[in-house]
Amino acid sequence: MLKDVERILIDEKELDEITSRLADKINHDYKDSDKPLILLIILKGSLVFASDLMKKINLPLELEFMKVSSYGAGTKTSGEIKIHLDLMRDHLEQYDLLIIEDIVDSGRTLSRLTQLLKNRNANSVRTCTLLDKPSRREVDFAPDYCGAQIADEFVIGYGLDYNEKYRNLPFVGILKREIYS
Ligand code: IMP
Ligand code: MG
């Protein structure tokens, strides 16, 4: 796998600092809420990020999962999201939802998902992403919590994949262009 990595963009120490900083903010922002917090983990890419982040959140929380996709087997976004696995929870008005995502690109996935969950009357819906590529935005969307903004490059590792591979790399790296072009 390492030979396919152009260079390391965010190493393990920096990832640890990012999750600490985000957890501090989340701990502060939700500490006075009277509703239980649900971390809504978006499979599969945010799994590694979410598991590191949640260990640093010192509030009572519950976990739920959704699987959505806006990408096929390539690196270009396909206009709309598909829901492959839906949230298995009723009475969302009783919860604060914090959506955990790996990366925001066009912004379509999280803007649609946020809208969907607001329409289901969640008490609050916020978004937390490890990475953001603001230069790629196609819809008006800004995450509430963001680990790092990055340039328009295809990244893998720490949960992020290319064709389902590289998720287990412990760092975020830039994928060599020759692998996907
Ligand atoms: P959006 O709907 O265009 O914002 O797409 C977000 C999704 O695209 C993420 O959840 C990732 O699955 C995928 N994605 C976008 N950029 C990258 C990347 O650089 N590496 C891996 N996946 C990416
Ligand atoms: Mg994804």
mmCIF file of C-alpha atoms and ligand atoms in Angstrom:
data_model
loop_
_atom_site.group_PDB
_atom_site.id
_atom_site.type_symbol
_atom_site.label_atom_id
_atom_site.label_comp_id
_atom_site.label_asym_id
_atom_site.label_seq_id
_atom_site.Cartn_x
_atom_site.Cartn_y
_atom_site.Cartn_z
ATOM 1 C CA MET A 1 0.000 0.000 0.000
ATOM 2 C CA LEU A 2 2.780 2.424 0.938
ATOM 3 C CA LYS A 3 4.152 2.476 -2.595
ATOM 4 C CA ASP A 4 0.837 3.955 -3.815
ATOM 5 C CA VAL A 5 1.114 6.921 -1.431
ATOM 6 C CA GLU A 6 2.520 10.103 -2.947
ATOM 7 C CA ARG A 7 3.142 11.613 0.496
ATOM 8 C CA ILE A 8 1.756 11.707 4.004
ATOM 9 C CA LEU A 9 -0.562 14.693 4.462
ATOM 10 C CA ILE A 10 -1.601 14.265 8.123
ATOM 11 C CA ASP A 11 0.423 11.945 10.344
ATOM 12 C CA GLU A 12 -0.699 9.990 13.409
ATOM 13 C CA LYS A 13 0.371 12.663 15.889
ATOM 14 C CA GLU A 14 -1.488 15.388 13.989
ATOM 15 C CA LEU A 15 -4.599 13.180 13.772
ATOM 16 C CA ASP A 16 -4.456 12.734 17.538
ATOM 17 C CA GLU A 17 -4.256 16.515 17.996
ATOM 18 C CA ILE A 18 -7.183 17.022 15.609
ATOM 19 C CA THR A 19 -9.476 14.586 17.423
ATOM 20 C CA SER A 20 -8.522 16.150 20.788
ATOM 21 C CA ARG A 21 -9.317 19.656 19.551
ATOM 22 C CA LEU A 22 -12.659 18.594 18.039
ATOM 23 C CA ALA A 23 -13.656 16.616 21.149
ATOM 24 C CA ASP A 24 -12.877 19.631 23.375
ATOM 25 C CA LYS A 25 -15.254 21.760 21.309
ATOM 26 C CA ILE A 26 -17.961 19.098 21.272
ATOM 27 C CA ASN A 27 -17.640 18.591 25.041
ATOM 28 C CA HIS A 28 -18.035 22.314 25.538
ATOM 29 C CA ASP A 29 -20.916 22.816 23.093
ATOM 30 C CA TYR A 30 -23.108 19.917 24.240
ATOM 31 C CA LYS A 31 -22.457 19.934 27.977
ATOM 32 C CA ASP A 32 -25.635 21.869 28.845
ATOM 33 C CA SER A 33 -27.980 20.112 26.418
ATOM 34 C CA ASP A 34 -30.862 18.295 28.077
ATOM 35 C CA LYS A 35 -31.150 15.810 25.203
ATOM 36 C CA PRO A 36 -28.978 12.693 24.777
ATOM 37 C CA LEU A 37 -26.340 12.939 22.074
ATOM 38 C CA ILE A 38 -26.260 10.471 19.192
ATOM 39 C CA LEU A 39 -23.100 10.165 17.128
ATOM 40 C CA LEU A 40 -24.368 9.209 13.697
ATOM 41 C CA ILE A 41 -21.413 7.496 12.097
ATOM 42 C CA ILE A 42 -21.439 7.491 8.314
ATOM 43 C CA LEU A 43 -20.055 4.180 7.115
ATOM 44 C CA LYS A 44 -17.550 3.232 6.086
ATOM 45 C CA GLY A 45 -15.102 6.129 5.788
ATOM 46 C CA SER A 46 -15.625 7.786 9.181
ATOM 47 C CA LEU A 47 -15.236 4.600 11.240
ATOM 48 C CA VAL A 48 -11.616 5.171 12.285
ATOM 49 C CA PHE A 49 -12.061 8.890 12.924
ATOM 50 C CA ALA A 50 -15.270 8.317 14.907
ATOM 51 C CA SER A 51 -13.746 5.649 17.123
ATOM 52 C CA ASP A 52 -10.807 7.909 18.066
ATOM 53 C CA LEU A 53 -13.053 10.954 18.515
ATOM 54 C CA MET A 54 -15.676 9.289 20.716
ATOM 55 C CA LYS A 55 -13.068 8.133 23.246
ATOM 56 C CA LYS A 56 -12.303 11.809 23.904
ATOM 57 C CA ILE A 57 -15.933 12.888 24.293
ATOM 58 C CA ASN A 58 -16.788 12.918 27.985
ATOM 59 C CA LEU A 59 -20.574 13.212 27.641
ATOM 60 C CA PRO A 60 -23.130 10.391 27.656
ATOM 61 C CA LEU A 61 -23.680 9.374 24.048
ATOM 62 C CA GLU A 62 -25.208 6.673 21.900
ATOM 63 C CA LEU A 63 -24.108 5.407 18.504
ATOM 64 C CA GLU A 64 -26.051 4.974 15.299
ATOM 65 C CA PHE A 65 -24.902 4.245 11.777
ATOM 66 C CA MET A 66 -25.922 5.121 8.249
ATOM 67 C CA LYS A 67 -24.389 4.029 5.015
ATOM 68 C CA VAL A 68 -24.739 6.439 2.150
ATOM 69 C CA SER A 69 -22.777 6.934 -1.012
ATOM 70 C CA SER A 70 -22.314 9.664 -3.524
ATOM 71 C CA TYR A 71 -19.255 8.125 -5.114
ATOM 72 C CA GLY A 72 -19.105 5.027 -7.306
ATOM 73 C CA ALA A 73 -15.857 3.252 -8.005
ATOM 74 C CA GLY A 74 -14.111 6.438 -9.105
ATOM 75 C CA THR A 75 -13.099 9.799 -7.748
ATOM 76 C CA LYS A 76 -15.883 11.907 -9.329
ATOM 77 C CA THR A 77 -19.078 12.650 -7.430
ATOM 78 C CA SER A 78 -22.376 11.416 -8.886
ATOM 79 C CA GLY A 79 -24.918 14.172 -8.151
ATOM 80 C CA GLU A 80 -27.111 12.351 -5.632
ATOM 81 C CA ILE A 81 -26.769 10.193 -2.558
ATOM 82 C CA LYS A 82 -28.073 6.679 -2.086
ATOM 83 C CA ILE A 83 -29.113 5.423 1.324
ATOM 84 C CA HIS A 84 -27.788 1.858 1.680
ATOM 85 C CA LEU A 85 -28.413 1.540 5.416
ATOM 86 C CA ASP A 86 -30.808 3.822 7.242
ATOM 87 C CA LEU A 87 -30.804 5.039 10.810
ATOM 88 C CA MET A 88 -32.679 2.516 12.985
ATOM 89 C CA ARG A 89 -34.157 4.926 15.501
ATOM 90 C CA ASP A 90 -37.554 6.591 16.036
ATOM 91 C CA HIS A 91 -38.457 9.702 18.051
ATOM 92 C CA LEU A 92 -35.493 11.702 16.786
ATOM 93 C CA GLU A 93 -37.004 14.786 18.428
ATOM 94 C CA GLN A 94 -35.617 13.391 21.687
ATOM 95 C CA TYR A 95 -31.998 13.505 20.499
ATOM 96 C CA ASP A 96 -29.195 15.796 19.417
ATOM 97 C CA LEU A 97 -27.662 14.259 16.295
ATOM 98 C CA LEU A 98 -24.027 14.789 15.437
ATOM 99 C CA ILE A 99 -23.194 13.366 12.019
ATOM 100 C CA ILE A 100 -19.608 12.092 11.756
ATOM 101 C CA GLU A 101 -18.173 12.118 8.229
ATOM 102 C CA ASP A 102 -14.720 11.476 6.807
ATOM 103 C CA ILE A 103 -14.537 14.211 4.179
ATOM 104 C CA VAL A 104 -16.676 16.921 2.589
ATOM 105 C CA ASP A 105 -16.121 17.349 -1.120
ATOM 106 C CA SER A 106 -19.017 18.678 -3.270
ATOM 107 C CA GLY A 107 -21.010 19.002 -0.034
ATOM 108 C CA ARG A 108 -23.975 17.085 -1.474
ATOM 109 C CA THR A 109 -23.846 14.126 0.927
ATOM 110 C CA LEU A 110 -23.898 16.154 4.125
ATOM 111 C CA SER A 111 -26.249 18.880 2.955
ATOM 112 C CA ARG A 112 -28.823 16.265 1.894
ATOM 113 C CA LEU A 113 -28.345 14.152 4.968
ATOM 114 C CA THR A 114 -28.672 17.147 7.291
ATOM 115 C CA GLN A 115 -31.892 18.159 5.537
ATOM 116 C CA LEU A 116 -33.270 14.617 5.724
ATOM 117 C CA LEU A 117 -32.653 14.345 9.465
ATOM 118 C CA LYS A 118 -34.066 17.805 10.156
ATOM 119 C CA ASN A 119 -37.178 16.741 8.247
ATOM 120 C CA ARG A 120 -37.398 13.780 10.616
ATOM 121 C CA ASN A 121 -37.571 16.347 13.439
ATOM 122 C CA ALA A 122 -34.306 15.664 15.274
ATOM 123 C CA ASN A 123 -33.907 18.092 18.192
ATOM 124 C CA SER A 124 -30.680 19.313 16.566
ATOM 125 C CA VAL A 125 -28.499 18.205 13.665
ATOM 126 C CA ARG A 126 -24.847 19.163 13.377
ATOM 127 C CA THR A 127 -21.990 17.820 11.289
ATOM 128 C CA CYS A 128 -18.408 16.927 12.177
ATOM 129 C CA THR A 129 -15.955 16.068 9.427
ATOM 130 C CA LEU A 130 -12.331 15.051 9.645
ATOM 131 C CA LEU A 131 -11.462 16.718 6.333
ATOM 132 C CA ASP A 132 -12.916 19.376 4.076
ATOM 133 C CA LYS A 133 -12.031 20.310 0.486
ATOM 134 C CA PRO A 134 -13.731 23.731 0.255
ATOM 135 C CA SER A 135 -12.474 24.379 -3.293
ATOM 136 C CA ARG A 136 -14.608 21.457 -4.553
ATOM 137 C CA ARG A 137 -17.921 22.701 -3.183
ATOM 138 C CA GLU A 138 -20.942 22.478 -5.532
ATOM 139 C CA VAL A 139 -23.671 23.288 -3.003
ATOM 140 C CA ASP A 140 -23.749 25.798 -0.161
ATOM 141 C CA PHE A 141 -22.662 23.766 2.853
ATOM 142 C CA ALA A 142 -20.324 24.326 5.806
ATOM 143 C CA PRO A 143 -19.624 21.673 8.472
ATOM 144 C CA ASP A 144 -20.069 22.685 12.130
ATOM 145 C CA TYR A 145 -16.836 20.950 13.163
ATOM 146 C CA CYS A 146 -13.894 20.378 10.823
ATOM 147 C CA GLY A 147 -10.573 18.686 11.543
ATOM 148 C CA ALA A 148 -8.598 20.128 8.641
ATOM 149 C CA GLN A 149 -9.183 21.863 5.340
ATOM 150 C CA ILE A 150 -7.169 20.371 2.491
ATOM 151 C CA ALA A 151 -6.454 21.175 -1.159
ATOM 152 C CA ASP A 152 -8.099 19.387 -4.069
ATOM 153 C CA GLU A 153 -6.191 16.112 -3.881
ATOM 154 C CA PHE A 154 -7.438 12.546 -3.521
ATOM 155 C CA VAL A 155 -6.593 11.281 -0.061
ATOM 156 C CA ILE A 156 -6.686 7.823 1.493
ATOM 157 C CA GLY A 157 -6.051 6.209 4.870
ATOM 158 C CA TYR A 158 -7.440 6.617 8.418
ATOM 159 C CA GLY A 159 -10.735 5.219 7.108
ATOM 160 C CA LEU A 160 -10.718 6.852 3.683
ATOM 161 C CA ASP A 161 -10.596 4.564 0.672
ATOM 162 C CA TYR A 162 -9.994 4.334 -3.010
ATOM 163 C CA ASN A 163 -12.011 1.398 -4.399
ATOM 164 C CA GLU A 164 -12.352 0.095 -0.821
ATOM 165 C CA LYS A 165 -8.612 -0.098 -0.274
ATOM 166 C CA TYR A 166 -6.172 1.796 1.985
ATOM 167 C CA ARG A 167 -8.667 2.387 4.858
ATOM 168 C CA ASN A 168 -6.291 0.753 7.360
ATOM 169 C CA LEU A 169 -3.379 3.124 6.810
ATOM 170 C CA PRO A 170 -2.779 4.925 10.139
ATOM 171 C CA PHE A 171 -2.247 8.326 8.461
ATOM 172 C CA VAL A 172 -3.995 10.428 5.789
ATOM 173 C CA GLY A 173 -1.965 10.300 2.588
ATOM 174 C CA ILE A 174 -2.229 11.598 -0.943
ATOM 175 C CA LEU A 175 -2.848 8.814 -3.443
ATOM 176 C CA LYS A 176 -0.538 8.721 -6.422
ATOM 177 C CA ARG A 177 -2.342 10.060 -9.474
ATOM 178 C CA GLU A 178 -1.293 7.086 -11.608
ATOM 179 C CA ILE A 179 -3.394 4.800 -9.385
ATOM 180 C CA TYR A 180 -6.684 6.469 -10.346
ATOM 181 C CA SER A 181 -6.029 8.147 -13.689
HETATM 182 P P1 IMP B 1 -19.568 14.878 -1.313
HETATM 183 O O1 IMP B 1 -21.002 14.475 -1.275
HETATM 184 O O2 IMP B 1 -19.159 15.246 -2.712
HETATM 185 O O3 IMP B 1 -19.223 15.941 -0.308
HETATM 186 O O4 IMP B 1 -18.737 13.575 -1.062
HETATM 187 C C1 IMP B 1 -18.239 13.178 0.144
HETATM 188 C C2 IMP B 1 -17.782 11.737 0.006
HETATM 189 O O5 IMP B 1 -16.924 11.589 -1.121
HETATM 190 C C3 IMP B 1 -16.969 11.295 1.190
HETATM 191 O O6 IMP B 1 -17.751 10.697 2.186
HETATM 192 C C4 IMP B 1 -16.016 10.281 0.570
HETATM 193 O O7 IMP B 1 -16.609 9.003 0.553
HETATM 194 C C5 IMP B 1 -15.860 10.715 -0.851
HETATM 195 N N1 IMP B 1 -14.591 11.430 -1.076
HETATM 196 C C6 IMP B 1 -14.426 12.700 -1.478
HETATM 197 N N2 IMP B 1 -13.142 13.031 -1.589
HETATM 198 C C7 IMP B 1 -12.439 11.934 -1.230
HETATM 199 C C8 IMP B 1 -11.028 11.661 -1.127
HETATM 200 O O8 IMP B 1 -10.141 12.486 -1.372
HETATM 201 N N3 IMP B 1 -10.714 10.399 -0.718
HETATM 202 C C9 IMP B 1 -11.640 9.450 -0.420
HETATM 203 N N4 IMP B 1 -12.951 9.668 -0.503
HETATM 204 C C10 IMP B 1 -13.366 10.905 -0.908
HETATM 205 MG MG MG B 2 -17.647 8.321 2.456
#
